[in-house]
Short mmCIF file of C-alpha atoms in Angstrom, two decimals:
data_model
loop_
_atom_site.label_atom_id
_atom_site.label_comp_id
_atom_site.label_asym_id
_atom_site.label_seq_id
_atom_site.Cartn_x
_atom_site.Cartn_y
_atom_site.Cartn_z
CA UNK A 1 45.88 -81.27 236.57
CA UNK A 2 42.79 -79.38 236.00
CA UNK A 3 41.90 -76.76 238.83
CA UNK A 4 38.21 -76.95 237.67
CA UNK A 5 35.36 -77.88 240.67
CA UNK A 6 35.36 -81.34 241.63
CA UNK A 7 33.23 -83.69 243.50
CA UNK A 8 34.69 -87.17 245.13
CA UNK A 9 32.46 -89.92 245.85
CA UNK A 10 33.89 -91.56 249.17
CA UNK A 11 32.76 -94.72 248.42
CA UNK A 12 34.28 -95.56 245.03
CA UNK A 13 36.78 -92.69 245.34
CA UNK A 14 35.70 -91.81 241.77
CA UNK A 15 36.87 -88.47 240.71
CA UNK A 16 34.06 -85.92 238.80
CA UNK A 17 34.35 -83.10 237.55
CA UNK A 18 35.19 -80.20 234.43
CA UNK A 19 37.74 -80.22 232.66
CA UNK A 20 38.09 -76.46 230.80
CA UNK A 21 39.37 -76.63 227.10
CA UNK A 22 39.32 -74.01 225.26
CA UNK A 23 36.26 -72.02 225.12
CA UNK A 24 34.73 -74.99 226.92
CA UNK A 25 34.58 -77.20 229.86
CA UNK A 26 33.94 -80.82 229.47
CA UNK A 27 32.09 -82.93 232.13
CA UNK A 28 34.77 -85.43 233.27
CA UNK A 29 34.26 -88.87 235.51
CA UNK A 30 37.24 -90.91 236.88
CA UNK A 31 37.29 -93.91 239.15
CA UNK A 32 40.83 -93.65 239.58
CA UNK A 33 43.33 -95.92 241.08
CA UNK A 34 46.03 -98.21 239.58
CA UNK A 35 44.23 -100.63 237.16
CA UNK A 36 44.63 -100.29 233.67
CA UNK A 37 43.05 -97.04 232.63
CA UNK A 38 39.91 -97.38 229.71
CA UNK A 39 38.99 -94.49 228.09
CA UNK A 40 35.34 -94.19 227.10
CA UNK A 41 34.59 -92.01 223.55
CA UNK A 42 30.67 -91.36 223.26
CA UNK A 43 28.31 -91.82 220.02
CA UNK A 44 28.33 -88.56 217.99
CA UNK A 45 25.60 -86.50 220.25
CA UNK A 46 25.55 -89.01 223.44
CA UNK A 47 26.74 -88.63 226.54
CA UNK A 48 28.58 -90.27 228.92
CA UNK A 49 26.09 -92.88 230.52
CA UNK A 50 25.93 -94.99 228.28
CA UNK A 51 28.81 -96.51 229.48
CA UNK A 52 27.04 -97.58 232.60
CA UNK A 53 26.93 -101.36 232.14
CA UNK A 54 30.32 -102.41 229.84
CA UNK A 55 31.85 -100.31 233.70
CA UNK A 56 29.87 -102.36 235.53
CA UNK A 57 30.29 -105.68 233.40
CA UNK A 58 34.47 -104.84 233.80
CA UNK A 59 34.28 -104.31 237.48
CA UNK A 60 37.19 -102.11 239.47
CA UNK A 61 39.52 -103.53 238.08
CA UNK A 62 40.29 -101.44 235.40
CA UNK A 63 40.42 -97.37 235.80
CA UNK A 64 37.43 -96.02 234.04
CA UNK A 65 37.39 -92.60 232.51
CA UNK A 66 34.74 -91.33 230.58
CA UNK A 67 33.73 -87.68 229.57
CA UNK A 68 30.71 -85.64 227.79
CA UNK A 69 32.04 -83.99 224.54
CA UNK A 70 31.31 -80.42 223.64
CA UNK A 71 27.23 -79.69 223.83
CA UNK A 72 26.39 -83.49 224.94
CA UNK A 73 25.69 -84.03 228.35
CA UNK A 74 27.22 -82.01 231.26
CA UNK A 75 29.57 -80.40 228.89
CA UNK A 76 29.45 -76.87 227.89
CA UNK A 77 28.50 -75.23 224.33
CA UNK A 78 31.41 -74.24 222.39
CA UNK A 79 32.36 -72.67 219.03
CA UNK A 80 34.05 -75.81 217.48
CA UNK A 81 32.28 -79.33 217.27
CA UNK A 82 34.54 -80.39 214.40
CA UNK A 83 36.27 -84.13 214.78
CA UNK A 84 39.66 -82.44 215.05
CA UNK A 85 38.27 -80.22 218.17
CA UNK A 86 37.02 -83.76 219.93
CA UNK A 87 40.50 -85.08 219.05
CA UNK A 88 41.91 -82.57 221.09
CA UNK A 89 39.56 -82.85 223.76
CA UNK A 90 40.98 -86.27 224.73
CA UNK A 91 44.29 -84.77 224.92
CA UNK A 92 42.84 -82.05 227.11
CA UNK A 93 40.97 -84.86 229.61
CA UNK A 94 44.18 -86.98 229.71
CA UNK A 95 46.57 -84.62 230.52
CA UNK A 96 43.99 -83.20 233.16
CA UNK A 97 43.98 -86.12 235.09
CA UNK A 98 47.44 -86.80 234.49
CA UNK A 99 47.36 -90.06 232.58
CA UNK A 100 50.60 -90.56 230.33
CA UNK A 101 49.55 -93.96 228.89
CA UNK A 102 49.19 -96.76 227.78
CA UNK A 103 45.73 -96.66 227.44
CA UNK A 104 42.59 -98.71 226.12
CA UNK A 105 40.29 -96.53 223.89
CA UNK A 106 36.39 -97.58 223.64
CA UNK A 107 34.49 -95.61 221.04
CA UNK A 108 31.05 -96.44 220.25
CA UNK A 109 30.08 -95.07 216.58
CA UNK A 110 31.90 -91.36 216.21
CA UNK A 111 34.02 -92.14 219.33
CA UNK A 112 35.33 -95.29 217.36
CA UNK A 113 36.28 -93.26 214.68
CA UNK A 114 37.32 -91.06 216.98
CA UNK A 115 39.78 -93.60 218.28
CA UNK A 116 41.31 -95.10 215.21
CA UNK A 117 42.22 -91.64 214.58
CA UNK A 118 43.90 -90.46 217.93
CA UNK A 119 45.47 -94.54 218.56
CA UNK A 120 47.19 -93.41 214.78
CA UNK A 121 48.96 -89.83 216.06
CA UNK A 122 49.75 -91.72 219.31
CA UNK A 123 50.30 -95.34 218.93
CA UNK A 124 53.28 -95.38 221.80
CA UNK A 125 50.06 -94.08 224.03
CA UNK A 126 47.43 -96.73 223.32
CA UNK A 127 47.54 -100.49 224.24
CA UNK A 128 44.60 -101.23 222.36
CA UNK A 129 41.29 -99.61 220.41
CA UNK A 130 37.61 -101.50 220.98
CA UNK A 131 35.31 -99.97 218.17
CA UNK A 132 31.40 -100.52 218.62
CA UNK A 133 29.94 -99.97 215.46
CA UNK A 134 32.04 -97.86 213.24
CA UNK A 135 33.36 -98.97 210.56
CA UNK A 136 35.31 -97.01 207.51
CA UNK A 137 32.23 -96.36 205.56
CA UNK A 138 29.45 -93.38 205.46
CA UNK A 139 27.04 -91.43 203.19
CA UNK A 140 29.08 -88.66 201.43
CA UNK A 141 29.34 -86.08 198.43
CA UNK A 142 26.60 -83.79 198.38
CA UNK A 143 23.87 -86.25 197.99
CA UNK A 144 24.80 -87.69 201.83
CA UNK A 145 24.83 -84.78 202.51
CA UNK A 146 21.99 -83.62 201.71
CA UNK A 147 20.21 -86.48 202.41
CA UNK A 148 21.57 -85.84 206.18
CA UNK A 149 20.63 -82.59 206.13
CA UNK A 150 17.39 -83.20 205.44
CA UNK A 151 17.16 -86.21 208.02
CA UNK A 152 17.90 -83.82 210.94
CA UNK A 153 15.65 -81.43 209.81
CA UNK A 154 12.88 -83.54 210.38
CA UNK A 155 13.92 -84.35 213.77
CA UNK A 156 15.04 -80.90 214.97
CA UNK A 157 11.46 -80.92 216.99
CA UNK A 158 12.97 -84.59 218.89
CA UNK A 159 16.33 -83.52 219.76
CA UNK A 160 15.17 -81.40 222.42
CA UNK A 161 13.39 -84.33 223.85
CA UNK A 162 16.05 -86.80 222.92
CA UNK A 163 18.89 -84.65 225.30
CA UNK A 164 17.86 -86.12 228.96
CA UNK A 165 18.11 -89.49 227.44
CA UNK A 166 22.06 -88.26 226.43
CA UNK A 167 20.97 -88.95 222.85
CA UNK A 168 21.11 -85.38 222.02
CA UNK A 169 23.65 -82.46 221.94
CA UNK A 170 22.46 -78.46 223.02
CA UNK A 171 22.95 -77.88 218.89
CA UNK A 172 20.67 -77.05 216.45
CA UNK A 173 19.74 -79.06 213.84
CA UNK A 174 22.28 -77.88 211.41
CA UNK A 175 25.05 -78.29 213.57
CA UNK A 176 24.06 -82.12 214.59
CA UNK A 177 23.57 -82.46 211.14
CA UNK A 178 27.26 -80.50 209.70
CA UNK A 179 29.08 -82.61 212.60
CA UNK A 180 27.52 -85.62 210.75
CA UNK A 181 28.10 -84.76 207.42
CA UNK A 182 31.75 -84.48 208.12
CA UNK A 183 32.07 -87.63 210.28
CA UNK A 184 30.81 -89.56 207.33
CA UNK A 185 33.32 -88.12 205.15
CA UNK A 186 36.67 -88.92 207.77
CA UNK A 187 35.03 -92.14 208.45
CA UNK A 188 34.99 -93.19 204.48
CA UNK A 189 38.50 -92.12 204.34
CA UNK A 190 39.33 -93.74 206.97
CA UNK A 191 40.61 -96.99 205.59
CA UNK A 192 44.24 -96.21 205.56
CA UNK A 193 44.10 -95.27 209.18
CA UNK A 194 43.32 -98.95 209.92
CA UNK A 195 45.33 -100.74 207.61
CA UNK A 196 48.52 -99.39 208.96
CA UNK A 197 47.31 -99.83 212.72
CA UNK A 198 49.84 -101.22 214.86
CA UNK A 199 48.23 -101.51 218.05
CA UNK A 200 44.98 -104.58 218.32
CA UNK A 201 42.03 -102.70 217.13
CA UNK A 202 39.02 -105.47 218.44
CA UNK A 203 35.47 -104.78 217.02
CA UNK A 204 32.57 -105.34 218.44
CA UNK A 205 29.68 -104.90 215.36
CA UNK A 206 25.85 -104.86 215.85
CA UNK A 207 23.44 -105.98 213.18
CA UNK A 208 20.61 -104.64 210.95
CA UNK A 209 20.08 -100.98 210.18
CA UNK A 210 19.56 -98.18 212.41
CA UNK A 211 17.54 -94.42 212.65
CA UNK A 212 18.29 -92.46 209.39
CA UNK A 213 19.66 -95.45 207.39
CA UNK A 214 18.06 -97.79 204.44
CA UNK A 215 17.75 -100.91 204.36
CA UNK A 216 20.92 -103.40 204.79
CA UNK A 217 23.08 -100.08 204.24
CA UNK A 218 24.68 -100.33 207.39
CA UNK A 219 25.33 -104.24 206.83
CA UNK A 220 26.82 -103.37 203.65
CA UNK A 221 28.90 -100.82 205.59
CA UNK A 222 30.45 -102.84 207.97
CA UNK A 223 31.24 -105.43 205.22
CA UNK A 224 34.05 -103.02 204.30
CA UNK A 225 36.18 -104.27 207.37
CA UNK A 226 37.14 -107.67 205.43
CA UNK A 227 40.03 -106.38 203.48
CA UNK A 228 41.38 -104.17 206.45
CA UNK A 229 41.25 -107.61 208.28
CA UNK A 230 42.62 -110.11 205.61
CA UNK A 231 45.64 -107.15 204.90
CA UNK A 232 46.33 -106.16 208.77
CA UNK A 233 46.74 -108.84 211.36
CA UNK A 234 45.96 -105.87 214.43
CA UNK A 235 42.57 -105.22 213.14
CA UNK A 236 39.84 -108.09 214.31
CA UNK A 237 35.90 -108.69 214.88
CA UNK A 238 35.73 -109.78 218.65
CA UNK A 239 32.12 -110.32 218.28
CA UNK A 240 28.87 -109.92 216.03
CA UNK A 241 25.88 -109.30 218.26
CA UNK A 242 22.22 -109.12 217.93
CA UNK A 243 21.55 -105.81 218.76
CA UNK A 244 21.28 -102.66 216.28
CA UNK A 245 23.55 -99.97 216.40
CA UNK A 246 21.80 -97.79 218.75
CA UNK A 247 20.80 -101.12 221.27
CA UNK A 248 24.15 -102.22 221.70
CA UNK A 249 25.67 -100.59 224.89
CA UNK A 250 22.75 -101.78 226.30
CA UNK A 251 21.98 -104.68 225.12
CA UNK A 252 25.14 -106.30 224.66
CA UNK A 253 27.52 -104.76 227.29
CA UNK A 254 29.37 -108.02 228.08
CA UNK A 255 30.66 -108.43 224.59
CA UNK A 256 32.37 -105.16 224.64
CA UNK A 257 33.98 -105.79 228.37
CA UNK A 258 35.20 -109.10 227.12
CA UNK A 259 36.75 -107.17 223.88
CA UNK A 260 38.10 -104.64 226.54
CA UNK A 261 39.74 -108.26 228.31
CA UNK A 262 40.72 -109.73 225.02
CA UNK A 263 43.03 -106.33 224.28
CA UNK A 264 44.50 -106.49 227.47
CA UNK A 265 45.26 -110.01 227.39
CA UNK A 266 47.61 -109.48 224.47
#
């Protein structure tokens, strides 16, 4: 277990705290005791409170663990934002605070992805995945690209301002925009990930578009789930909500908690 600074609320008994990894140290929370731990994988620049209500809407039953990834949040700047380094960094937060499995992963956009991805190197590990709107699909070649690097560039003035509402990391523009680019490509390739899933992977999709995409793109996008479903029995929509992809965690909390019940139930 980490020797890192910690802080224990009496009340709840809920463990925070950093974690160091590598040339890092990630900003950890963990309610602790005996329920079934639920680990919580951000949206690509968020941070950790947006979790806030699907914790409260699952109540203390469960044991909730959620952390800021590299830059977002809490967390500290590092060299390495790349999707394998945030791969790691849930190894580095598990073993930290000693959790061996089995576990529920809940990834919201990147962190889904996130999650198909580490559930596939460690299926003995993971009871279940819940994915919030991601799905195997993204702009890419050098026109997404491009097209993403030119979308950040336009907001690099925002981001600054966007950070205390965790909607931001302490990157520049180019970086939030190179940790796009190449989330877009894994999450395109991602198909075969989730047709040879053997543990329930439960989504829980928003609808409409959201910032930086066209016009029923992101519909289109999450269209590409019906052959993963119709060709692997573990892969299933637990519920299409109302809210966009950015309103969701907020707006539509209780469908992910009952997702989170649904893969526990199994």
């Amino acid at each position: 277990m980490s020797n890192a600074a910690t802080t224990t609320n009496s009340t709840t008994s809920t463990w925070t705290g950093m974690v160091p990894v590598e040339d890092t140290a990630l900003a950890v929370s963990d309610t602790g005791g005996s329920g079934r731990p639920v680990v919580y994988l951000n949206g690509a620049y968020a941070d950790r409170s947006h979790w806030k209500k699907v914790i409260a809407d699952l109540g203390p039953g469960y044991r909730h663990i959620t952390f800021d990834e590299r830059a977002r949040g809490k967390s500290k700047q590092s060299a390495d934002y790349s999707f394998e380094a945030c791969l790691r960094d849930i190894d580095a937060v598990l073993a930290a605070r000693g959790v061996a499995g089995p576990i529920i992963l809940v990834g919201w956009s990147y962190g889904g992805v996130l999650s198909w991805h580490w559930a596939d190197r460690n299926p003995d590990r993971v009871l279940g995945v819940v994915t919030v709107d991601a799905f195997p699909h993204g702009l890419t070649g050098e026109e997404g690209a491009e097209r993403i690097r030119k979308l950040f560039q336009k907001m690099r003035f925002l981001l600054p301002l966007a950070r205390p509402f965790g909607m931001a990391a302490r990157m520049s523009a180019a970086q939030h925009a190179e940790s796009n680019i190449e989330l877009n490509e894994i999450a395109a390739a991602s198909v075969p990930v989730l047709e040879r899933a053997t543990r329930p992977v439960r989504f829980v999709l928003a609808t409409g578009d959201s910032l930086g995409s066209e016009k029923d793109e992101m519909e289109e996008g999450r269209k590409v789930l019906d052959p993963i479903i119709a060709h692997n029995p573990n892969v299933t929509v637990s519920a299409k909500v109302a809210s966009n992809h950015s309103k969701i965690l907020r707006k539509d909390s209780p469908a992910v908690a009952d997702a989170v019940r649904e893969t526990v139930s199994v």
